[in-house]
Short mmCIF file of C-alpha atoms in Angstrom, two decimals:
data_model
loop_
_atom_site.label_atom_id
_atom_site.label_comp_id
_atom_site.label_asym_id
_atom_site.label_seq_id
_atom_site.Cartn_x
_atom_site.Cartn_y
_atom_site.Cartn_z
CA VAL Z 20 129.49 159.98 48.64
CA TYR Z 21 128.91 162.39 45.76
CA LEU Z 22 125.29 162.61 44.52
CA GLU Z 23 124.15 163.97 41.17
CA THR Z 24 120.46 164.34 40.23
CA TYR Z 25 118.82 164.27 36.79
CA GLY Z 26 115.15 164.70 35.84
CA CYS Z 27 112.07 165.67 37.80
CA GLN Z 28 111.45 166.95 41.31
CA MET Z 29 110.62 163.37 42.42
CA ASN Z 30 114.26 162.56 41.66
CA VAL Z 31 115.46 165.47 43.80
CA ASN Z 32 113.34 164.01 46.59
CA ASP Z 33 114.74 160.51 45.91
CA THR Z 34 118.28 161.92 46.17
CA GLU Z 35 117.51 163.21 49.67
CA ILE Z 36 115.94 159.87 50.71
CA ALA Z 37 119.04 157.98 49.48
CA TRP Z 38 121.32 160.47 51.24
CA THR Z 39 119.37 160.22 54.53
CA ILE Z 40 119.73 156.38 54.45
CA LEU Z 41 123.47 156.60 53.70
CA GLN Z 42 124.03 159.26 56.37
CA ARG Z 43 122.44 156.92 58.96
CA ASN Z 44 124.96 154.31 57.84
CA GLY Z 45 128.05 156.43 58.42
CA TYR Z 46 128.54 158.06 55.02
CA ALA Z 47 129.60 161.69 54.64
CA ARG Z 48 128.54 163.79 51.64
CA THR Z 49 130.89 165.79 49.45
CA LYS Z 50 130.23 168.43 46.82
CA GLU Z 51 133.65 167.76 45.26
CA LEU Z 52 133.77 164.90 42.75
CA ASP Z 53 137.51 164.39 43.33
CA GLU Z 54 136.96 163.72 47.05
CA ALA Z 55 134.34 161.00 46.49
CA ASP Z 56 134.75 157.28 47.20
CA VAL Z 57 131.26 156.65 45.81
CA VAL Z 58 129.48 158.52 42.98
CA LEU Z 59 125.72 158.00 42.73
CA LEU Z 60 123.69 159.29 39.78
CA VAL Z 61 119.91 159.58 40.41
CA THR Z 62 118.53 159.10 36.92
CA CYS Z 63 115.51 159.82 34.71
CA SER Z 64 114.03 157.64 31.95
CA VAL Z 65 111.14 159.77 30.73
CA ARG Z 66 112.87 160.81 27.51
CA GLU Z 67 115.77 159.46 25.51
CA LYS Z 68 117.67 162.73 25.93
CA ALA Z 69 117.67 162.30 29.73
CA GLU Z 70 119.20 158.82 29.39
CA GLN Z 71 121.75 160.02 26.86
CA ALA Z 72 123.00 162.58 29.39
CA ILE Z 73 123.70 159.71 31.83
CA TRP Z 74 125.61 157.59 29.27
CA ASN Z 75 127.73 160.67 28.45
CA ARG Z 76 128.35 161.30 32.14
CA LEU Z 77 129.39 157.65 32.65
CA ARG Z 78 132.00 157.99 29.91
CA HIS Z 79 133.46 160.97 31.76
CA LEU Z 80 133.44 159.01 35.06
CA LYS Z 81 135.14 156.04 33.38
CA ALA Z 82 138.29 158.11 32.86
CA LEU Z 83 138.13 159.32 36.47
CA LYS Z 84 137.72 155.74 37.69
CA ALA Z 85 140.72 154.53 35.66
CA ARG Z 86 142.93 157.32 37.08
CA ARG Z 87 141.69 156.65 40.62
CA GLN Z 88 142.45 152.91 40.51
CA ARG Z 89 146.13 153.69 40.07
CA ALA Z 90 146.21 156.30 42.76
CA ARG Z 91 144.12 155.05 45.70
CA ALA Z 92 141.09 152.93 46.69
CA PRO Z 93 138.86 152.32 43.66
CA LEU Z 94 135.98 154.67 42.93
CA ARG Z 95 132.53 153.03 43.14
CA ILE Z 96 129.84 154.22 40.73
CA GLY Z 97 126.11 153.67 41.19
CA ILE Z 98 123.04 154.30 39.03
CA LEU Z 99 119.85 154.95 41.02
CA GLY Z 100 116.23 155.59 40.07
CA CYS Z 101 114.23 155.17 36.88
CA MET Z 102 117.01 154.38 34.41
CA ALA Z 103 118.33 151.71 36.81
CA GLU Z 104 114.87 150.15 36.77
CA ARG Z 105 114.49 150.29 33.00
CA LEU Z 106 117.99 149.29 31.84
CA LYS Z 107 119.48 147.19 34.64
CA GLU Z 108 121.06 144.55 32.35
CA GLU Z 109 122.46 147.05 29.88
CA ILE Z 110 123.92 149.26 32.62
CA LEU Z 111 125.67 146.32 34.31
CA HIS Z 112 127.11 144.90 31.10
CA ARG Z 113 127.93 147.98 29.05
CA GLU Z 114 131.57 148.85 29.62
CA LYS Z 115 131.43 147.12 33.03
CA LEU Z 116 131.68 150.55 34.57
CA VAL Z 117 128.84 150.60 37.10
CA ASP Z 118 129.22 148.85 40.46
CA VAL Z 119 125.76 149.38 41.95
CA VAL Z 120 122.28 149.57 40.38
CA ALA Z 121 119.30 150.46 42.62
CA GLY Z 122 115.72 151.08 41.50
CA PRO Z 123 113.40 153.69 43.10
CA ASP Z 124 112.11 151.21 45.73
CA ALA Z 125 115.55 149.82 46.70
CA TYR Z 126 117.24 152.78 48.42
CA ARG Z 127 117.05 151.12 51.86
CA ASP Z 128 119.28 148.40 50.37
CA LEU Z 129 122.03 150.86 49.33
CA PRO Z 130 124.38 150.23 52.30
CA ARG Z 131 124.31 146.45 51.55
CA LEU Z 132 124.74 146.98 47.79
CA LEU Z 133 127.73 149.27 48.39
CA ALA Z 134 129.26 146.72 50.80
CA VAL Z 135 128.99 144.04 48.08
CA ALA Z 136 130.61 146.46 45.60
CA GLU Z 137 133.50 146.99 48.05
CA SER Z 138 134.43 143.34 47.50
CA GLY Z 139 134.76 143.99 43.76
CA GLN Z 140 131.43 142.51 42.64
CA GLN Z 141 128.58 144.29 40.87
CA ALA Z 142 125.39 144.58 42.98
CA ALA Z 143 121.84 145.30 41.89
CA ASN Z 144 118.33 145.59 43.35
CA VAL Z 145 115.56 146.76 41.06
CA LEU Z 146 112.63 145.08 42.81
CA LEU Z 147 109.54 147.27 42.70
CA SER Z 148 107.44 147.32 45.84
CA LEU Z 149 103.68 147.47 46.38
CA ASP Z 150 104.04 149.30 49.68
CA GLU Z 151 107.40 151.17 49.92
CA THR Z 152 106.75 154.88 50.58
CA TYR Z 153 109.86 155.63 52.75
CA ALA Z 154 107.32 156.96 55.29
CA ASP Z 155 109.76 156.74 58.24
CA ILE Z 156 112.56 158.61 56.42
CA LEU Z 157 112.17 162.34 56.82
CA PRO Z 158 114.52 163.77 54.21
CA VAL Z 159 115.92 167.21 54.86
CA GLN Z 160 115.12 168.52 51.41
CA THR Z 161 115.05 172.26 51.02
CA SER Z 162 115.98 174.61 48.23
CA ALA Z 163 115.91 178.38 47.61
CA GLY Z 164 117.92 179.03 50.78
CA GLY Z 165 115.61 177.04 53.03
CA THR Z 166 112.48 178.96 51.94
CA THR Z 167 110.79 176.17 49.96
CA ALA Z 168 110.67 172.38 50.29
CA PHE Z 169 109.15 169.36 48.56
CA VAL Z 170 107.30 166.62 50.45
CA SER Z 171 106.66 163.29 48.75
CA ILE Z 172 103.12 162.03 49.46
CA MET Z 173 102.92 159.02 47.10
CA ARG Z 174 104.96 156.94 44.68
CA GLY Z 175 104.23 155.19 41.39
CA CYS Z 176 101.32 155.54 38.96
CA ASP Z 177 98.40 153.38 37.80
CA ASN Z 178 97.25 155.47 34.83
CA MET Z 179 99.09 153.51 32.10
CA CYS Z 180 99.07 156.30 29.50
CA THR Z 181 100.46 154.69 26.33
CA TYR Z 182 103.53 156.99 26.03
CA CYS Z 183 104.62 156.81 29.67
CA ILE Z 184 107.42 154.75 31.22
CA VAL Z 185 106.65 155.78 34.84
CA PRO Z 186 104.42 152.80 35.84
CA PHE Z 187 107.25 150.50 34.67
CA THR Z 188 110.09 152.36 36.39
CA ARG Z 189 108.30 153.48 39.58
CA GLY Z 190 105.68 150.77 39.95
CA ARG Z 191 102.11 150.90 41.16
CA GLU Z 192 100.50 153.78 43.00
CA ARG Z 193 100.84 153.74 46.77
CA SER Z 194 100.35 156.57 49.24
CA ARG Z 195 102.38 157.55 52.25
CA PRO Z 196 100.45 157.54 55.57
CA ILE Z 197 99.00 160.96 56.38
CA ALA Z 198 100.56 161.00 59.89
CA SER Z 199 104.08 160.83 58.44
CA ILE Z 200 103.35 163.59 55.89
CA LEU Z 201 101.95 165.91 58.58
CA GLN Z 202 104.97 165.20 60.79
CA GLU Z 203 107.34 166.21 57.98
CA VAL Z 204 105.39 169.40 57.16
CA ARG Z 205 105.36 170.41 60.86
CA MET Z 206 109.13 169.82 61.01
CA LEU Z 207 109.64 172.03 57.93
CA SER Z 208 107.39 174.72 59.44
CA ASP Z 209 109.50 174.65 62.63
CA GLN Z 210 112.62 175.11 60.45
CA GLY Z 211 111.08 178.28 58.98
CA VAL Z 212 110.21 176.87 55.54
CA LYS Z 213 107.55 179.12 53.95
CA GLU Z 214 106.39 177.01 51.00
CA VAL Z 215 105.81 173.28 50.68
CA THR Z 216 105.01 171.44 47.44
CA LEU Z 217 103.26 168.08 47.87
CA LEU Z 218 104.86 165.75 45.39
CA GLY Z 219 103.77 162.60 43.59
CA GLN Z 220 103.44 161.08 40.14
CA ASN Z 221 99.69 161.55 40.47
CA VAL Z 222 99.15 163.51 43.69
CA ASN Z 223 95.42 163.99 43.58
CA SER Z 224 94.67 160.26 43.46
CA TYR Z 225 96.28 160.06 46.94
CA ARG Z 226 94.65 157.32 49.03
CA ASP Z 227 95.86 156.46 52.53
CA LEU Z 228 94.75 153.03 53.77
CA SER Z 229 97.16 152.91 56.73
CA GLU Z 230 94.46 152.94 59.43
CA VAL Z 231 91.38 150.74 59.70
CA GLN Z 232 88.94 153.64 59.99
CA PHE Z 233 90.18 155.09 56.65
CA GLN Z 234 89.19 151.97 54.75
CA SER Z 235 85.43 152.52 54.68
CA ALA Z 236 85.56 155.99 53.05
CA ALA Z 237 83.73 156.34 49.72
CA ALA Z 238 85.69 156.98 46.51
CA PRO Z 239 85.37 160.57 45.21
CA SER Z 240 83.87 161.00 41.77
CA LEU Z 241 86.11 161.77 38.76
CA SER Z 242 86.07 165.17 37.05
CA ARG Z 243 83.03 165.44 34.73
CA GLY Z 244 83.52 163.73 31.34
CA PHE Z 245 86.62 161.78 32.47
CA SER Z 246 87.23 158.04 32.64
CA THR Z 247 90.05 155.83 33.89
CA VAL Z 248 91.64 152.58 32.71
CA TYR Z 249 91.33 151.04 36.19
CA ARG Z 250 88.27 150.57 38.42
CA ALA Z 251 87.68 153.24 41.07
CA LYS Z 252 89.22 151.95 44.29
CA PRO Z 253 87.02 152.04 47.39
CA GLY Z 254 88.19 153.24 50.77
CA GLY Z 255 91.08 155.37 51.93
CA LEU Z 256 91.65 158.91 53.08
CA ARG Z 257 91.71 161.10 49.95
CA PHE Z 258 93.64 164.10 48.67
CA ALA Z 259 91.04 166.69 49.76
CA HIS Z 260 91.43 165.51 53.37
CA LEU Z 261 95.23 165.60 53.17
CA LEU Z 262 95.23 169.08 51.61
CA ASP Z 263 92.86 170.31 54.35
CA GLN Z 264 95.10 168.94 57.12
CA VAL Z 265 98.38 170.17 55.59
CA SER Z 266 97.04 173.69 55.04
CA ARG Z 267 96.01 173.97 58.73
CA ILE Z 268 99.54 173.37 60.05
CA ASP Z 269 100.93 176.86 59.45
CA PRO Z 270 98.85 179.79 58.14
CA GLU Z 271 102.12 181.47 57.02
CA MET Z 272 103.17 178.52 54.83
CA ARG Z 273 102.12 178.35 51.19
CA ILE Z 274 100.98 174.94 49.92
CA ARG Z 275 101.33 173.74 46.30
CA PHE Z 276 101.02 170.27 44.75
CA THR Z 277 102.25 168.53 41.61
CA SER Z 278 101.79 166.58 39.42
CA PRO Z 279 98.07 165.76 39.16
CA HIS Z 280 95.97 164.04 36.49
CA PRO Z 281 93.04 166.15 35.23
CA LYS Z 282 90.60 163.31 35.99
CA ASP Z 283 91.01 163.72 39.77
CA PHE Z 284 89.67 167.20 40.48
CA PRO Z 285 86.59 166.68 42.65
CA ASP Z 286 84.83 169.88 43.72
CA GLU Z 287 86.03 169.46 47.33
CA VAL Z 288 89.62 170.05 46.18
CA LEU Z 289 88.71 173.17 44.16
CA GLN Z 290 86.62 174.50 47.07
CA LEU Z 291 89.56 174.11 49.48
CA ILE Z 292 91.88 175.95 47.08
CA ARG Z 293 89.40 178.82 46.85
CA GLU Z 294 88.78 179.01 50.61
CA ARG Z 295 92.28 178.66 52.10
CA HIS Z 296 94.49 181.71 51.78
CA ASN Z 297 97.65 179.57 52.03
CA ILE Z 298 96.81 177.03 49.27
CA CYS Z 299 98.17 178.59 46.09
CA LYS Z 300 95.68 179.45 43.35
CA GLN Z 301 97.81 177.60 40.85
CA LEU Z 302 97.03 174.28 39.18
CA HIS Z 303 98.95 171.97 36.89
CA LEU Z 304 96.52 170.47 34.33
CA PRO Z 305 98.61 168.29 31.97
CA ALA Z 306 96.76 168.20 28.63
CA GLN Z 307 99.43 166.37 26.51
CA SER Z 308 97.46 167.06 23.29
CA GLY Z 309 94.56 169.19 22.02
CA SER Z 310 93.27 166.47 19.70
CA THR Z 311 90.63 164.01 20.95
CA ARG Z 312 91.95 161.40 18.49
CA VAL Z 313 95.49 161.66 19.87
CA LEU Z 314 94.24 161.76 23.47
CA GLU Z 315 92.46 158.47 22.81
CA ALA Z 316 95.66 156.94 21.37
CA MET Z 317 97.45 158.16 24.51
CA ARG Z 318 94.73 156.57 26.74
CA ARG Z 319 94.30 159.80 28.66
CA GLY Z 320 90.64 159.10 29.51
CA TYR Z 321 89.17 162.40 28.26
CA THR Z 322 88.27 164.32 25.13
CA ARG Z 323 89.36 167.83 24.18
CA GLU Z 324 85.84 169.02 25.13
CA ALA Z 325 85.94 167.41 28.60
CA TYR Z 326 89.36 168.96 29.23
CA LEU Z 327 88.14 172.45 28.21
CA ASP Z 328 85.01 172.01 30.37
CA LEU Z 329 87.31 171.24 33.32
CA VAL Z 330 89.40 174.37 32.59
CA HIS Z 331 86.23 176.54 32.58
CA HIS Z 332 84.98 174.86 35.76
CA VAL Z 333 88.34 175.41 37.49
CA ARG Z 334 88.36 179.08 36.46
CA ASP Z 335 84.78 179.55 37.70
CA SER Z 336 85.57 177.78 40.99
CA VAL Z 337 88.93 179.47 41.68
CA PRO Z 338 88.88 183.05 40.35
CA GLY Z 339 92.31 184.28 39.24
CA VAL Z 340 93.78 180.76 39.11
CA SER Z 341 97.08 180.36 37.28
CA LEU Z 342 97.33 177.25 35.04
CA SER Z 343 100.29 175.21 33.83
CA SER Z 344 100.37 172.17 31.54
CA ASP Z 345 102.43 169.49 29.75
CA PHE Z 346 102.34 168.85 25.99
CA ILE Z 347 103.90 166.22 23.72
CA ALA Z 348 104.65 167.15 20.09
CA GLY Z 349 104.63 164.44 17.41
CA PHE Z 350 103.04 161.50 19.26
CA CYS Z 351 102.41 158.32 17.20
CA GLY Z 352 100.03 159.00 14.31
CA GLU Z 353 99.75 162.74 15.00
CA THR Z 354 98.67 164.56 11.81
CA GLU Z 355 99.09 168.24 10.97
CA GLU Z 356 95.42 168.72 11.86
CA ASP Z 357 95.96 167.12 15.31
CA HIS Z 358 98.94 169.44 15.83
CA GLN Z 359 96.83 172.49 14.90
CA GLN Z 360 94.23 171.42 17.48
CA THR Z 361 96.95 171.40 20.14
CA MET Z 362 98.02 174.87 18.95
CA SER Z 363 94.44 176.13 19.29
CA LEU Z 364 94.06 174.58 22.77
CA LEU Z 365 97.27 176.33 23.88
CA ARG Z 366 95.90 179.62 22.58
CA GLU Z 367 92.42 179.14 24.02
CA VAL Z 368 93.49 178.19 27.54
CA ARG Z 369 96.44 180.63 27.73
CA TYR Z 370 98.66 178.90 30.29
CA ASN Z 371 101.06 180.82 32.53
CA VAL Z 372 103.61 177.98 32.49
CA SER Z 373 104.03 175.03 30.11
CA PHE Z 374 106.38 172.07 29.73
CA LEU Z 375 106.66 171.08 26.06
CA PHE Z 376 108.59 168.15 24.60
CA ALA Z 377 108.93 166.21 21.36
CA TYR Z 378 107.69 162.62 21.68
CA SER Z 379 110.34 160.04 22.54
CA MET Z 380 109.36 156.35 22.19
CA ARG Z 381 110.23 154.32 25.30
CA GLN Z 382 110.57 150.52 25.45
CA LYS Z 383 108.08 148.66 27.70
CA THR Z 384 105.33 151.24 27.14
CA ARG Z 385 102.05 150.37 25.46
CA ALA Z 386 102.95 152.69 22.55
CA TYR Z 387 106.15 150.69 21.98
CA HIS Z 388 104.16 147.46 21.64
CA ARG Z 389 101.06 148.75 19.84
CA LEU Z 390 101.81 151.95 17.91
CA GLN Z 391 104.21 153.27 15.24
CA ASP Z 392 106.55 156.14 16.05
CA ASP Z 393 105.79 157.51 12.58
CA VAL Z 394 106.22 161.28 12.88
CA PRO Z 395 109.67 162.17 11.42
CA ALA Z 396 112.17 163.77 13.81
CA ASP Z 397 112.35 167.03 11.82
CA VAL Z 398 108.52 167.31 11.86
CA LYS Z 399 108.48 166.73 15.64
CA LYS Z 400 111.13 169.44 15.99
CA TRP Z 401 109.28 172.15 14.11
CA ARG Z 402 105.92 171.23 15.66
CA LEU Z 403 107.56 171.59 19.07
CA GLU Z 404 109.03 174.96 18.05
CA GLU Z 405 105.57 176.12 16.90
CA LEU Z 406 104.01 175.03 20.22
CA ILE Z 407 106.73 176.83 22.21
CA ALA Z 408 106.24 180.04 20.19
CA ALA Z 409 102.43 179.90 20.65
CA PHE Z 410 102.78 179.20 24.38
CA ARG Z 411 105.22 182.10 24.87
CA GLU Z 412 102.99 184.52 23.00
CA GLU Z 413 99.93 183.59 25.11
CA ALA Z 414 101.88 183.48 28.39
CA ALA Z 415 103.22 186.99 27.65
CA ARG Z 416 99.59 188.15 27.16
CA ALA Z 417 98.45 186.44 30.38
CA ASN Z 418 101.34 188.00 32.34
CA THR Z 419 100.86 191.44 30.76
CA ALA Z 420 97.32 191.42 32.17
CA LEU Z 421 98.94 191.56 35.63
CA VAL Z 422 100.73 194.88 34.94
CA GLY Z 423 99.45 197.51 37.36
CA GLN Z 424 98.30 194.91 39.88
CA ASP Z 425 99.76 194.16 43.32
CA GLN Z 426 101.23 190.66 43.72
CA LEU Z 427 102.23 188.95 46.95
CA VAL Z 428 105.74 187.58 46.43
CA LEU Z 429 107.63 185.08 48.57
CA VAL Z 430 111.27 186.21 48.46
CA GLU Z 431 113.71 183.43 47.55
CA GLY Z 432 116.94 185.42 47.35
CA PRO Z 433 118.99 187.76 45.13
CA SER Z 434 118.21 187.79 41.41
CA LYS Z 435 120.70 185.74 39.35
CA ARG Z 436 121.45 188.67 37.08
CA SER Z 437 121.79 191.50 39.57
CA ALA Z 438 122.82 191.66 43.22
CA SER Z 439 120.75 194.86 43.62
CA GLU Z 440 117.52 192.99 42.83
CA LEU Z 441 115.55 190.30 44.63
CA CYS Z 442 113.71 187.37 43.10
CA GLY Z 443 110.70 185.42 44.31
CA ARG Z 444 107.45 183.87 43.12
CA ASN Z 445 103.87 185.02 43.27
CA ASP Z 446 100.91 182.84 44.21
CA GLY Z 447 100.67 181.67 40.57
CA ASN Z 448 104.31 180.42 40.72
CA ILE Z 449 105.52 183.09 38.27
CA LYS Z 450 108.96 184.57 38.87
CA VAL Z 451 108.89 188.20 40.07
CA ILE Z 452 111.99 190.44 40.11
CA PHE Z 453 112.11 193.75 42.00
CA PRO Z 454 114.72 196.17 43.46
CA ASP Z 455 116.20 195.33 46.87
CA ALA Z 456 115.16 198.42 48.83
CA GLU Z 457 114.28 199.55 52.37
CA LEU Z 458 110.65 198.62 53.01
CA GLU Z 459 107.99 199.49 55.58
CA ASP Z 460 106.36 196.53 57.32
CA ALA Z 461 102.56 196.45 56.95
CA VAL Z 462 102.14 194.42 60.15
CA ASP Z 463 104.97 195.57 62.44
CA CYS Z 464 105.34 199.35 62.53
CA GLY Z 465 109.06 199.25 63.41
CA ALA Z 466 111.90 200.81 61.41
CA PRO Z 467 112.02 200.07 57.65
CA GLY Z 468 114.29 197.19 56.63
CA ARG Z 469 115.31 195.13 53.62
CA ALA Z 470 113.40 192.00 52.64
CA GLN Z 471 115.06 188.67 53.44
CA PRO Z 472 114.53 185.20 51.89
CA GLY Z 473 111.30 183.83 53.39
CA ASP Z 474 109.65 187.28 53.65
CA TYR Z 475 106.41 188.10 51.87
CA VAL Z 476 106.56 191.36 49.91
CA VAL Z 477 103.75 193.19 48.09
CA VAL Z 478 105.06 194.13 44.64
CA LYS Z 479 103.29 196.37 42.11
CA VAL Z 480 103.87 194.86 38.66
CA THR Z 481 105.33 197.34 36.14
CA SER Z 482 106.27 195.05 33.21
CA ALA Z 483 105.94 191.44 32.09
CA SER Z 484 107.41 188.88 29.68
CA SER Z 485 106.32 185.31 28.95
CA GLN Z 486 108.31 184.02 31.94
CA THR Z 487 108.85 186.88 34.37
CA LEU Z 488 107.15 189.81 36.07
CA ARG Z 489 109.03 192.93 37.16
CA GLY Z 490 107.81 195.47 39.66
CA VAL Z 491 108.38 197.86 42.54
CA PRO Z 492 108.17 196.63 46.13
CA LEU Z 493 105.55 198.37 48.29
CA CYS Z 494 105.90 196.78 51.74
CA ARG Z 495 106.73 193.64 53.69
CA THR Z 496 103.72 191.75 55.06
CA THR Z 497 102.53 188.30 56.15
CA LEU Z 498 100.42 185.76 54.27
CA SER Z 499 97.53 186.07 56.76
CA HIS Z 500 97.60 189.90 56.74
CA ALA Z 501 97.68 190.06 52.95
CA ALA Z 502 94.70 187.65 52.77
CA ALA Z 503 92.73 189.70 55.32
CA CYS Z 504 93.33 192.91 53.30
CA HIS Z 505 92.37 191.33 49.96
#
């Protein structure tokens, strides 16, 4: 089987779940397309561009499939994930190219679907589940040379923002039992992984109801000034508890989480981030727009003012926190004034990282049924370019403020541009590049040595751009030692 992944980190995680299931059923994995008997594309539906990439890829595979049929056993092609969920009929009927279609909750069914395809029939399962979390499947999912890993803690989303296809492609929110998450994090710690990112469509509304005693817990309050389209659900073990337990497993392992909704930041979560040296002081606060009017049309459940109050509260609660965000340019009905309000929010908050996209209308969403996609494509394009320019300018200022400071960097490996330099990330998830040199060890007074992937290195920042810090390495250390010295 040859696997190809498109889209978000959840899809990378889905790829590993699908592969783990297939491996248990006797499949071997190849990195060479020409060797494959089965090609599976794990797809994204969030924007039209992502889907277009898949249709283009299928055209390329069609030629390969035609050649293969003459030469040896036919090639089987499968579409997995969000696009399979959204466009099942179209995928099966367009060009009759795809043999297997499996939605995000149907990966356990892959061996059966592929067996049906072997007999020359098309096979599909796009049933969404209310309880599938793949809790018993521990995917071996590591990147950056085994230094970092992603652990899925929940699936689906209940927020129903008007622009978003996710509730329709990934279904309702359900959380993986805490015991299975802790087991996976312990396993990764034993493998020497130094950074784990807890992953979900809406991580901080995590709610584990798997054990009877969890069901009587009270619901945490929403962030001040925020509302939600659904009623607060009682019971369940919440995100603050999970974060507390995960961070206790290994004091030398950094913990991050993504992607949250700004409404779910109770003070207990912020307090934990401040107190624990191994929970990164980095938060993703997706704003989407700086205009209250547009936020209301998006059904985000907050005003510009409430969002800014949360930003100030987060910065007061977690000194030195690094912030990232998501923004959509040219949403339905967005005026030039709305756009300027988003520009001013970008400038006021000064994010370290931002993900910016032009709006892309998706079928099934509330916006598709209720709103007009009335901002012309060229206007969306230049508004997006303006947002990107403003973000870069402010990110460069935020990063320049770190020049002269010491940053603790987790080494991921050699820099892409130069074999004589190493690359890693600081606590705020900003890329840091520094020379690969002999270094003293602040904890172990042995002979100097070079830093390896998975080592923590103190780097003095000497220059900065909007995306990268550069510096000189001072010494190797550990996460606990660096925290004790701070």
